[in-house]
Short mmCIF file of C-alpha atoms in Angstrom, two decimals:
data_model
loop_
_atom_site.label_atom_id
_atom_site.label_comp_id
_atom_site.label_asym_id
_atom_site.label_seq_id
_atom_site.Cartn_x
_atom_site.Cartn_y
_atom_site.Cartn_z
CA UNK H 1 273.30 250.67 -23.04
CA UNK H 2 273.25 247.77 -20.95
CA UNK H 3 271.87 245.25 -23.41
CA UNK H 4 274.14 242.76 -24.70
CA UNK H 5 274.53 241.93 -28.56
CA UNK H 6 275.31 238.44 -29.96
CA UNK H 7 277.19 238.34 -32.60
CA UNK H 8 278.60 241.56 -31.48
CA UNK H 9 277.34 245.08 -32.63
CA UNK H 10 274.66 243.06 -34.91
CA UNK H 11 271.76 245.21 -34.11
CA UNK H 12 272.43 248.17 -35.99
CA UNK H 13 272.81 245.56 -39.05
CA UNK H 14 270.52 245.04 -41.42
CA UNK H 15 271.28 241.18 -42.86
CA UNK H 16 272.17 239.27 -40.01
CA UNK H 17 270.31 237.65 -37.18
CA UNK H 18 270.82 239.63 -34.08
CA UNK H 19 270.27 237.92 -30.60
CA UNK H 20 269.90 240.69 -28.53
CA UNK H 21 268.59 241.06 -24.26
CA UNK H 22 269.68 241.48 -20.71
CA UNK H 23 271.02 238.82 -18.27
CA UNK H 24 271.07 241.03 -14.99
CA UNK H 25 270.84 244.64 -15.68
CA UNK H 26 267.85 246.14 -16.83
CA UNK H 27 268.07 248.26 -20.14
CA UNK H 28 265.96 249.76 -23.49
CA UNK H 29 266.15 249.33 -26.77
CA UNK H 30 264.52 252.29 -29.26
CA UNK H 31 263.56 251.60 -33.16
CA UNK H 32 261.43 253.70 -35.41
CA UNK H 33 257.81 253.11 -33.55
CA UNK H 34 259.30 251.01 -30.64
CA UNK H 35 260.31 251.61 -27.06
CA UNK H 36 261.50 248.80 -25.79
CA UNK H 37 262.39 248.32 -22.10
CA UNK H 38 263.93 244.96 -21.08
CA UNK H 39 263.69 244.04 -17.56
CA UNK H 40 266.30 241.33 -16.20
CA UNK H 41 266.89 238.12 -18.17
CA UNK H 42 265.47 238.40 -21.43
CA UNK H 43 266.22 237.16 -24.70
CA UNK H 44 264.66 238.87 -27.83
CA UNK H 45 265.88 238.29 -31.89
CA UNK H 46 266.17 240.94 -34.42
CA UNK H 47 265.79 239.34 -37.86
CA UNK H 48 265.15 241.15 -41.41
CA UNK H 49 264.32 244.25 -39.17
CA UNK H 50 260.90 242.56 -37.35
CA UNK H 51 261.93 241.87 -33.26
CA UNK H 52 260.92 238.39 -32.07
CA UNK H 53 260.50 238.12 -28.16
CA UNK H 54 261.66 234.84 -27.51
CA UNK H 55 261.53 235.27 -23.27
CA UNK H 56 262.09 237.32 -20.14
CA UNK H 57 259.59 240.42 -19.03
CA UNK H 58 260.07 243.16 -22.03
CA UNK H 59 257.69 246.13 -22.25
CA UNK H 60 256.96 247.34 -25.80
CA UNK H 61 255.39 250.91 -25.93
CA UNK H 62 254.40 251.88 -29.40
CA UNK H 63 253.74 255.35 -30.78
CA UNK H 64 251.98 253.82 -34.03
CA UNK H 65 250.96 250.64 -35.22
CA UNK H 66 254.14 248.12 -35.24
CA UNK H 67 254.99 244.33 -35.48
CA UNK H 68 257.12 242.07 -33.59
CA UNK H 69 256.49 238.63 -33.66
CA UNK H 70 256.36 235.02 -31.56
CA UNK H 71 257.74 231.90 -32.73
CA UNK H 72 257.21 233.09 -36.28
CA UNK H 73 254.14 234.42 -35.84
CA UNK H 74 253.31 238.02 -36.16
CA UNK H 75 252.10 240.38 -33.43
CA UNK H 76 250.34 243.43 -34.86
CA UNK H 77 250.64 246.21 -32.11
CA UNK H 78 248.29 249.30 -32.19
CA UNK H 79 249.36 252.32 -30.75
CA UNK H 80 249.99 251.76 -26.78
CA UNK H 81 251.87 249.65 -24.06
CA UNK H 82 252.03 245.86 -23.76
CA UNK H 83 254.44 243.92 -21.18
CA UNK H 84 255.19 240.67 -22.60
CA UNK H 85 256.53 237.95 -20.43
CA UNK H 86 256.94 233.93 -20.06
CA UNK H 87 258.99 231.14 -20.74
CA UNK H 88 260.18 230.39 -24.50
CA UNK H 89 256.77 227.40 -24.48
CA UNK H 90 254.43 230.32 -23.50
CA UNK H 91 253.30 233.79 -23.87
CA UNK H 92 251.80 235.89 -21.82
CA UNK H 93 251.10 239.60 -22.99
CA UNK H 94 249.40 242.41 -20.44
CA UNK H 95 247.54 244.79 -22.81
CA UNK H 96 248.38 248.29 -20.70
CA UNK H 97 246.89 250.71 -23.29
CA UNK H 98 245.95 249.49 -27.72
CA UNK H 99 245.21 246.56 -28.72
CA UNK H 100 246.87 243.83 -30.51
CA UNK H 101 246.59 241.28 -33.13
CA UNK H 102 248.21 237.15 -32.77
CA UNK H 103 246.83 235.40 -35.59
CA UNK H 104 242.77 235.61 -35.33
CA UNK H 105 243.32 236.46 -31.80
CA UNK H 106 242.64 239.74 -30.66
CA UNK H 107 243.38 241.07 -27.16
CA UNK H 108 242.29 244.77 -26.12
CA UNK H 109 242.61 246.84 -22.57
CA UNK H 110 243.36 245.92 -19.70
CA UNK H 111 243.46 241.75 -20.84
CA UNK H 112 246.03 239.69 -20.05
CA UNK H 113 246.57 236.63 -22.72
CA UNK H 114 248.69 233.48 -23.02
CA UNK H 115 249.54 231.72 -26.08
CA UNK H 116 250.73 228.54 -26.12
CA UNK H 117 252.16 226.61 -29.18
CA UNK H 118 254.56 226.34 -32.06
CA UNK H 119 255.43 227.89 -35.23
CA UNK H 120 251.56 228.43 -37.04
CA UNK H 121 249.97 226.69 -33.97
CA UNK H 122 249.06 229.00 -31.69
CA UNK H 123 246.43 228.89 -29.20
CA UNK H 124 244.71 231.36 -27.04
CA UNK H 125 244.01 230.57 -23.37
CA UNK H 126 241.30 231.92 -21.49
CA UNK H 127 241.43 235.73 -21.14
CA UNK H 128 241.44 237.14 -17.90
CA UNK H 129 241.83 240.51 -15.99
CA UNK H 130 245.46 241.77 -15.06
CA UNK H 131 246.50 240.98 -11.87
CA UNK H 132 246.97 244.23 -10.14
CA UNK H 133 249.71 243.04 -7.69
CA UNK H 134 251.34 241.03 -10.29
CA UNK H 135 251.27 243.76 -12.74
CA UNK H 136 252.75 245.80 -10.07
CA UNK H 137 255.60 244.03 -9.49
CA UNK H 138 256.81 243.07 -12.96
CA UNK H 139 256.58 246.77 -14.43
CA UNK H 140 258.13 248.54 -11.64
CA UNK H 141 261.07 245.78 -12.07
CA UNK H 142 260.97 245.93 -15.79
CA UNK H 143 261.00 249.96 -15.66
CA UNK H 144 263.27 249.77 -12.66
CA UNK H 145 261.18 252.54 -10.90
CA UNK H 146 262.14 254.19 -7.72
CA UNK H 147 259.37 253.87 -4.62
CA UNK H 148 258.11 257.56 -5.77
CA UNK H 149 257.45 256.36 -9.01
CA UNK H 150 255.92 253.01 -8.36
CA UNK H 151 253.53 255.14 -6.22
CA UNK H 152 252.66 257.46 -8.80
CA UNK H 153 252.11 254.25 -11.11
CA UNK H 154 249.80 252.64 -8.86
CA UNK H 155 247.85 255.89 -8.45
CA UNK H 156 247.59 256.10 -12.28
CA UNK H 157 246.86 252.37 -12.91
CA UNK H 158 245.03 251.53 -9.82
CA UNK H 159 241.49 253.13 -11.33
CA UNK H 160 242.16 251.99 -14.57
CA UNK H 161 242.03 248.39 -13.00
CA UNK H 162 238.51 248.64 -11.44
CA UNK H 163 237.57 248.94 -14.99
CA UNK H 164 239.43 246.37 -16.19
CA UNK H 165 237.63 243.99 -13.32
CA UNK H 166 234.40 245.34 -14.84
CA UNK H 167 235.38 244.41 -18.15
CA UNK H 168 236.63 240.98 -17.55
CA UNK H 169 233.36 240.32 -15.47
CA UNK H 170 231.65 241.53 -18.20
CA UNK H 171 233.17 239.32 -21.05
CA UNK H 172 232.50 235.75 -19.03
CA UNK H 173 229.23 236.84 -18.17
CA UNK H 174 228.90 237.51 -22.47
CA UNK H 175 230.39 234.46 -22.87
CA UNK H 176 228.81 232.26 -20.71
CA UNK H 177 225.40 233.65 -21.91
CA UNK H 178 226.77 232.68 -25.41
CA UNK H 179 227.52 229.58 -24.28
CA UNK H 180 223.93 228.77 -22.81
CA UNK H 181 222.71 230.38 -26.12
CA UNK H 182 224.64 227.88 -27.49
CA UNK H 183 224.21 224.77 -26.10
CA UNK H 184 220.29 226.06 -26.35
CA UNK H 185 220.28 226.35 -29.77
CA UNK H 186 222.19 222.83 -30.28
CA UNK H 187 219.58 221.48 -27.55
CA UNK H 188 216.64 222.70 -29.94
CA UNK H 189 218.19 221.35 -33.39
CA UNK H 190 218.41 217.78 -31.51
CA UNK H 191 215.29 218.10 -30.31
CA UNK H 192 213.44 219.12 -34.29
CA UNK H 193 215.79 216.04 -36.04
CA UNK H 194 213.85 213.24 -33.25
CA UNK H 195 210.89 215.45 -33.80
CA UNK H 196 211.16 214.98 -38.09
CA UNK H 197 212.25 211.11 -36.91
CA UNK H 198 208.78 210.84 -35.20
CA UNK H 199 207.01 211.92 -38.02
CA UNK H 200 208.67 210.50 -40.65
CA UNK H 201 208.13 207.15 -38.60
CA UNK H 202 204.68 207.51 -38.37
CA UNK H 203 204.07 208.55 -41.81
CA UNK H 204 205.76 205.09 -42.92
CA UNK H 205 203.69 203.31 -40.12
CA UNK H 206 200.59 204.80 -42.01
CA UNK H 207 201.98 204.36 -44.96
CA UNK H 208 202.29 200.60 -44.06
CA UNK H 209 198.92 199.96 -42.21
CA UNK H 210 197.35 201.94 -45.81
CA UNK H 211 198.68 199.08 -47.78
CA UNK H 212 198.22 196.32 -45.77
CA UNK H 213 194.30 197.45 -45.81
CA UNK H 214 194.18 198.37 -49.20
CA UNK H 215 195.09 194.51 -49.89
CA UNK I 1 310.83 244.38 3.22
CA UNK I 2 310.67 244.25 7.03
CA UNK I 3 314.00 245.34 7.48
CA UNK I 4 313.58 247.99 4.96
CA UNK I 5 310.75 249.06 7.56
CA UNK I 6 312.82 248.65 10.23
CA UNK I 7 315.70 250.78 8.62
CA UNK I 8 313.31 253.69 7.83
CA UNK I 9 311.97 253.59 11.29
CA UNK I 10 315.28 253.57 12.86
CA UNK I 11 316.44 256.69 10.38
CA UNK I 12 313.06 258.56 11.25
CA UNK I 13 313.56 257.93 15.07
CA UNK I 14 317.16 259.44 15.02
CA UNK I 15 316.28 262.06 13.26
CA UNK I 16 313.30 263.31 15.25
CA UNK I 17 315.03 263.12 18.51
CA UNK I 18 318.06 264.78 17.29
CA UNK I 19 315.87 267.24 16.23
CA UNK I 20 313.90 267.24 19.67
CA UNK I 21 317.48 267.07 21.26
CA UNK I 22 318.39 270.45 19.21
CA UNK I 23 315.27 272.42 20.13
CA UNK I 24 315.01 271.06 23.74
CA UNK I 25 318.79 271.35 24.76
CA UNK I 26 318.54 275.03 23.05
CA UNK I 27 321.71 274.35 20.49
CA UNK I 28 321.93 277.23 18.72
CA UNK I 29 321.30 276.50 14.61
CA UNK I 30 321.37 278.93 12.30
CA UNK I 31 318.14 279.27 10.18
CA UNK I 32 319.88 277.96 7.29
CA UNK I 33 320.75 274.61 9.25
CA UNK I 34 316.85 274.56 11.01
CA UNK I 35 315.58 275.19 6.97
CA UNK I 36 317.64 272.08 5.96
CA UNK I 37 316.52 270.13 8.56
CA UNK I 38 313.11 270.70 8.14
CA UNK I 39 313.16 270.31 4.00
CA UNK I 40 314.78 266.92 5.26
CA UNK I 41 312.25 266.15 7.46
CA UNK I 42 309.59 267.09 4.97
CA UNK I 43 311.18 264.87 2.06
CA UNK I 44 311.71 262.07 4.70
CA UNK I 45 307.74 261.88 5.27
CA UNK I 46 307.19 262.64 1.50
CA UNK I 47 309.51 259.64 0.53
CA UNK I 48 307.59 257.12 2.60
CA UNK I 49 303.84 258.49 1.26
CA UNK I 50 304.73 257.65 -2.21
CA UNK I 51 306.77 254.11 -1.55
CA UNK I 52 303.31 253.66 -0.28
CA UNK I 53 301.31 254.68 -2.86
CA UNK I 54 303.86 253.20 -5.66
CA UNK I 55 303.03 249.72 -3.60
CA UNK I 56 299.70 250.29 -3.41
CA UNK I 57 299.82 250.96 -7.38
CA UNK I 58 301.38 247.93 -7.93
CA UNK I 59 299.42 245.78 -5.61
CA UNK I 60 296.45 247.10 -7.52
CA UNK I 61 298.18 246.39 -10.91
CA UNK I 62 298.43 243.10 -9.48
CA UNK I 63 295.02 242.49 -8.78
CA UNK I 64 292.19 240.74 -11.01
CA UNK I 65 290.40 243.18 -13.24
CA UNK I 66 286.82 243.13 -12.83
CA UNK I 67 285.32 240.50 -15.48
CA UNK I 68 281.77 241.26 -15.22
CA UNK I 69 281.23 243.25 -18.31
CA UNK I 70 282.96 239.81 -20.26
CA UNK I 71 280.78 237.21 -17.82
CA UNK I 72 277.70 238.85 -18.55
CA UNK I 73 278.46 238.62 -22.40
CA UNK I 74 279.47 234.85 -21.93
CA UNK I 75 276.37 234.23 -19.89
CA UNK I 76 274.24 235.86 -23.01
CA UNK I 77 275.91 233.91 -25.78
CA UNK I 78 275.38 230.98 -23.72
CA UNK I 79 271.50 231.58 -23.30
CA UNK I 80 271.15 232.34 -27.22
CA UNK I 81 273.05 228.84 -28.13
CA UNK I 82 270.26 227.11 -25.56
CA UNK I 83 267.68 229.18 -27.48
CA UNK I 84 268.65 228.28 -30.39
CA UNK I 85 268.93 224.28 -29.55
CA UNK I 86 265.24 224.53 -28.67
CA UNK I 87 264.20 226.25 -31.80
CA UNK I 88 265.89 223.37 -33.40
CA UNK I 89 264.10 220.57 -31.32
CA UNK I 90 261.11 222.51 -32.06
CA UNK I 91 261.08 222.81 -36.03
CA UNK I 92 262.49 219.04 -36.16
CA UNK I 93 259.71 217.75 -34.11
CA UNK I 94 257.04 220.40 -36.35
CA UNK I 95 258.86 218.49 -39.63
CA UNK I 96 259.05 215.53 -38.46
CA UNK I 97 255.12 215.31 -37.68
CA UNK I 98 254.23 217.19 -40.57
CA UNK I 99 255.65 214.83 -42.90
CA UNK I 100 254.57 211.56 -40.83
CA UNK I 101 258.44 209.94 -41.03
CA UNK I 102 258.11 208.70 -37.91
CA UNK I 103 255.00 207.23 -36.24
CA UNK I 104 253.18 209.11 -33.66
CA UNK I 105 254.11 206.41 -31.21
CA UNK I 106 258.05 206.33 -32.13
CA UNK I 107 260.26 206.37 -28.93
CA UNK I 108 262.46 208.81 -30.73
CA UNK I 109 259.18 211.47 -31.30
CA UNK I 110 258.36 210.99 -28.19
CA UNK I 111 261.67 211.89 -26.61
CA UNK I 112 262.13 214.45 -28.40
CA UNK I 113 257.98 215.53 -28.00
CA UNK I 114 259.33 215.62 -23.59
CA UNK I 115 262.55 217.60 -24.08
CA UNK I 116 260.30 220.10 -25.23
CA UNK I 117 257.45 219.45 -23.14
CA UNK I 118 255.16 219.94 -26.19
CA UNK I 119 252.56 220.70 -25.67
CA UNK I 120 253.62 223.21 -22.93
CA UNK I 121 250.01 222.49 -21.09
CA UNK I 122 251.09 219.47 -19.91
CA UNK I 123 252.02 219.32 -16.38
CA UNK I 124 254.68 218.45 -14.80
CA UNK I 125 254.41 214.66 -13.91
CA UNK I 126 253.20 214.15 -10.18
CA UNK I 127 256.41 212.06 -8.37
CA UNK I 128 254.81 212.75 -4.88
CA UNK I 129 252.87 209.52 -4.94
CA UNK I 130 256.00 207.43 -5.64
CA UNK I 131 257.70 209.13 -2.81
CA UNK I 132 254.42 208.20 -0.22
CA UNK I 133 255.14 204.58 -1.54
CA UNK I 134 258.41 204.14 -0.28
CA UNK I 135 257.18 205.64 3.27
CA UNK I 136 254.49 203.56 3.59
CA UNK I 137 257.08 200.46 2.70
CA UNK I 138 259.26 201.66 5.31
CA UNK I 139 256.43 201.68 8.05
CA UNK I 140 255.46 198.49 7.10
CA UNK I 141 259.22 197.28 7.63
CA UNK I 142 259.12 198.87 10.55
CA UNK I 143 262.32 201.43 9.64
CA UNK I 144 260.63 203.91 12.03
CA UNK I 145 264.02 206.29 11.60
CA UNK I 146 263.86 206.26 7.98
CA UNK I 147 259.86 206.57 7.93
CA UNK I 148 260.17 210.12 9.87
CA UNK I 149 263.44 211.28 7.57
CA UNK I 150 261.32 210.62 4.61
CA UNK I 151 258.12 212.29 5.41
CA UNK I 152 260.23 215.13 6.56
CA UNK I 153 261.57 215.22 3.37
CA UNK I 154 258.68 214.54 1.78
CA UNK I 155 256.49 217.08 3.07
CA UNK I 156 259.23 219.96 2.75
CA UNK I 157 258.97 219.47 -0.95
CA UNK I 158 255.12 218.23 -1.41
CA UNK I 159 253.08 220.43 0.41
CA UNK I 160 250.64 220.74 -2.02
CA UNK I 161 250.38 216.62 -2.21
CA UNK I 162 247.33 214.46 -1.97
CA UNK I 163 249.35 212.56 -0.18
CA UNK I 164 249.96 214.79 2.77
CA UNK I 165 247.48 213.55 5.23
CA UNK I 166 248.77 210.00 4.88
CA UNK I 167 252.44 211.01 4.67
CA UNK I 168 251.56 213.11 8.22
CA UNK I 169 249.99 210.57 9.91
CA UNK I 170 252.94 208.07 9.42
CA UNK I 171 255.27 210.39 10.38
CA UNK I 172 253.41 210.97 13.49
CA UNK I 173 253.20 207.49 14.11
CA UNK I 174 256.20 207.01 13.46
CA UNK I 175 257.81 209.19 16.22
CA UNK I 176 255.61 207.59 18.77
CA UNK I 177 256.95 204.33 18.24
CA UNK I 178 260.56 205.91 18.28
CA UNK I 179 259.47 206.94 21.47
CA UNK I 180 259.74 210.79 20.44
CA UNK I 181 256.67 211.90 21.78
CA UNK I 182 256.77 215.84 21.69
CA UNK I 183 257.67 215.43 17.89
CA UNK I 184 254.82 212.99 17.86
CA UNK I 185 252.18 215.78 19.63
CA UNK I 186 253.26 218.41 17.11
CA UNK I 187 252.86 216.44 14.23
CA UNK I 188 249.48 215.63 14.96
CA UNK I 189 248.65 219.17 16.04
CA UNK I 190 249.58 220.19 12.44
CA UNK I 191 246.98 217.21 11.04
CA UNK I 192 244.32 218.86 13.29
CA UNK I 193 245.16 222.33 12.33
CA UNK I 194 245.07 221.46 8.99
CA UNK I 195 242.78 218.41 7.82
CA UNK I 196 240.29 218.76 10.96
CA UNK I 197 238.19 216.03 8.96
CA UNK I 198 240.37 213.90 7.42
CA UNK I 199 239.74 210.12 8.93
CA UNK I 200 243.70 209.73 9.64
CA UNK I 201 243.55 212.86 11.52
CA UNK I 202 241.22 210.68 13.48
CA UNK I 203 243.61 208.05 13.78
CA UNK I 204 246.14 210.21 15.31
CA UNK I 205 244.22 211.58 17.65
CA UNK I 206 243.26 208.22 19.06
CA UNK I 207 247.49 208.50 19.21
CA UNK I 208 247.34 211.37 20.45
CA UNK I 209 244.95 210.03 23.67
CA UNK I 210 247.09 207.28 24.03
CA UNK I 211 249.94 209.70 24.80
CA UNK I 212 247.83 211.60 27.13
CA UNK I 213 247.30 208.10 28.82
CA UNK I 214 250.93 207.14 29.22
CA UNK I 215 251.44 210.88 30.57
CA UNK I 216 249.04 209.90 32.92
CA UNK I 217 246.44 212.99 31.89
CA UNK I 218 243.71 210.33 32.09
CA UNK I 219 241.13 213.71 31.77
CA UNK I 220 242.73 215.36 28.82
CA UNK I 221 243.18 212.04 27.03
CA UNK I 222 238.81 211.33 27.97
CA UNK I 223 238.28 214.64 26.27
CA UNK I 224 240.56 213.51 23.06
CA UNK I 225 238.46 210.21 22.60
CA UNK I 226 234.75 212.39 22.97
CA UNK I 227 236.28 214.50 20.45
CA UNK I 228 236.85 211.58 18.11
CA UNK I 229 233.01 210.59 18.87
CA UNK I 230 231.26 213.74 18.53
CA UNK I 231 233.63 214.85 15.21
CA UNK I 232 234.29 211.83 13.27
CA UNK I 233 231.34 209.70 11.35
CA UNK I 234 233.84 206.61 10.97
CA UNK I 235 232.57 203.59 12.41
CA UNK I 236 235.74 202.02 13.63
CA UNK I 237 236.85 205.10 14.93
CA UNK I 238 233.86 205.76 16.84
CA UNK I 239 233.49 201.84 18.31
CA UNK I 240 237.56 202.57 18.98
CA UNK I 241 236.93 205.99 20.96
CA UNK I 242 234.70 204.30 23.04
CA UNK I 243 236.07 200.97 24.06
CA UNK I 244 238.65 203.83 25.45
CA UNK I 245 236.51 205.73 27.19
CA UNK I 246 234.96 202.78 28.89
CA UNK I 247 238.33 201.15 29.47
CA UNK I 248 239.70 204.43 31.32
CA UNK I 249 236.10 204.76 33.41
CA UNK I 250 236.08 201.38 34.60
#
């Protein structure tokens, strides 16, 4: 056990606030659902038995569905592995396997999201693919993996990431096609509003010439 | 302690040559008397071995215990009391907004709005233009000295500056007129490696010719001024280039 406690021995405690992380040693935490690994320099809280991750590179895997929360808000975590990491202003959360639940945000697979905000004001930044070397680097230091195993990682996660590119590629091209949609459809209700304006002009412009003839 | 050395050394000495004296000048010892003498040998050497080690125990008695265990701890408490101070900045400034006590343009919201750097979006604010100031104030007083320790500086920490270009070219300028000429050839090399297009690269390489001229490489500094025609579209630079050109040729 290499995590530190503050106040001390508060984790096991079920009223208190517990402050609980790592300042250079790596270390893990396990609870009910919840494997927690905590790579160097992290902070999480423990408070009325729900874990908040207030900073540092932490990497939750979950055998069934779990919550743990950010600034007060709650993260609902299917079944699988998500490396959380950041600074206390912002969130970033590498879905390795599941899918989870911020709010109405929902991130699946192989996604890598960052939230930004306060306490009920969260926002969702564009999604994007997770960065293979990046990735690489922060879970070999958060599982503190010898060169054999980072190997064998990479040789597991490396396919996995094609399809993750795929996916990512996928979801702008959906969403820029929604957007033209969009913008198309917005385009076309301007365009029948002057078109009504036109006719409803020139029906008072008849309207008008009608009764200036009729007199 | 030294002459407690010395006193053990002397005893130790004695003893070995009378014993050397004993077996080597064949005086005949019983085996009781050659047992005794080496027991007494044996508990001489075993009596300095564990003054030793008793020192040693003490010594390391004596020394700091390792505190890293308590640091770390320390370190942690101290990073939860920060924590903590931030969530409390944060839910004053959520209260304080929600509730409107203080306008949106109070000095005290918006203090309080930086510490937190809420929204966390916002950039950091861009000093590098400030710094590019004072250089170019410098040149213009003609501090030479302090224009090349400043862009030195300046481009060490700014790399990624708008400002770079500029910054470069006074630096460059500046070492010519402190007559530092090499310094003055790589700086400019760097503009050229790195903003080919960039008019001030221009400018320095019209520098740059000028060096070649002094160096008397009339032929390399030709070449330097047809580059400047052929790759820059600026009109002064161009007219410049030439008037050069013509001036060397004539």
């Amino acid at each position: 056990m290499a995590y530190v406690e503050f106040p001390k021995s508060c984790i096991t405690a079920v009223d208190s606030i517990c402050h609980f992380g790592t300042v250079k040693r790596i270390s893990t935490y396990t609870e009910d659902n919840l494997h927690i690994y905590l790579g160097k320099d992290t902070l999480l809280r423990k408070e009325k038995g729900t874990i908040e991750w207030v900073y540092g590179p932490v990497l939750f895997a979950v055998s069934s569905k779990s919550v743990v929360s950010y600034k007060k808000n709650s993260i609902t975590l299917q079944k699988g592995k998500y490396l959380f990491f950041g600074s206390e202003s912002s969130l970033k959360v590498e879905v390795l396997e599941g899918h989870f639940k911020l709010g109405k945000f929902q991130v699946t697979e192989g996604f890598q999201a960052t939230f930004v905000g306060s306490e009920n004001n969260i926002s969702l930044e564009p999604l994007q693919a997770i960065d293979l070397k990046e990735h690489l680097v922060r879970y070999v230091n958060v599982k503190g993996l010898n060169k054999s195993k980072a190997k064998e990682y990479l040789e597991e996660f490396g396919p996995k990431h094609k399809n993750y590119l795929a996916w990512a590629e996928e979801l702008n091209q959906n969403l820029i096609k929604r957007s033209i949609a969009h913008e198309q459809r917005v385009l076309e209700l301007e365009r029948d509003a002057k078109e009504r304006a036109r006719v409803a002009q020139e029906k008072r412009k008849i309207d008008f010439f009608n009764k200036v003839f009729e007199r | 302690m030294q002459f407690l050395v010395l006193t053990h050394f002397d005893f130790f000495t004695s003893l070995f040559f009378s014993l050397a004296d004993l077996v080597y000048m064949r005086v005949s010892l019983s085996i009781f008397s050659q047992v005794c003498l080496v027991i007494l040998l044996g508990l001489t050497i075993v009596f300095f071995k564990s003054e030793n080690y008793f020192d040693r125990q003490q010594l390391l008695a004596e020394m700091p215990k390792d505190n890293s265990d308590l640091l770390e701890k320390k370190e942690f408490e101290l990073r939860v009391v920060k924590a903590q101070l931030e969530e409390v900045k944060s839910e004053t400034l959520a209260v304080l907004e929600k509730e409107g006590t203080l306008s949106v343009n109070s000095l005290a919201l918006q203090n309080l709005r930086s510490q937190l750097r809420s929204p966390a979006s916002i950039p950091q604010l861009d000093m590098s233009l400030l710094e590019a100031e004072k250089i170019k104030k410098a040149f213009r007083d003609k501090n030479y000295f302090e224009v090349t320790e400043l862009a030195e500086d300046f481009l060490d920490k700014n790399s990624q500056s708008v400002m770079v270009p500029e910054v470069s070219f006074f630096a460059s300028e500046s070492y010519f007129l402190n007559k530092q000429y090499d310094k003055a050839i790589g700086s400019i090399e760097k503009m050229t490696n790195q903003f080919p297009d960039h008019i001030m690269t221009g400018y320095a390489l019209l520098r740059l010719g000028q060096i070649s001229e002094k160096a008397d490489q009339v032929a390399e500094a030709i070449t330097i001024y047809k580059i400047i025609k052929s790759q820059f579209k600026d009109k002064g630079l161009v007219d410049e280039a030439t008037l050069r050109i013509a001036r060397i040729e004539e």
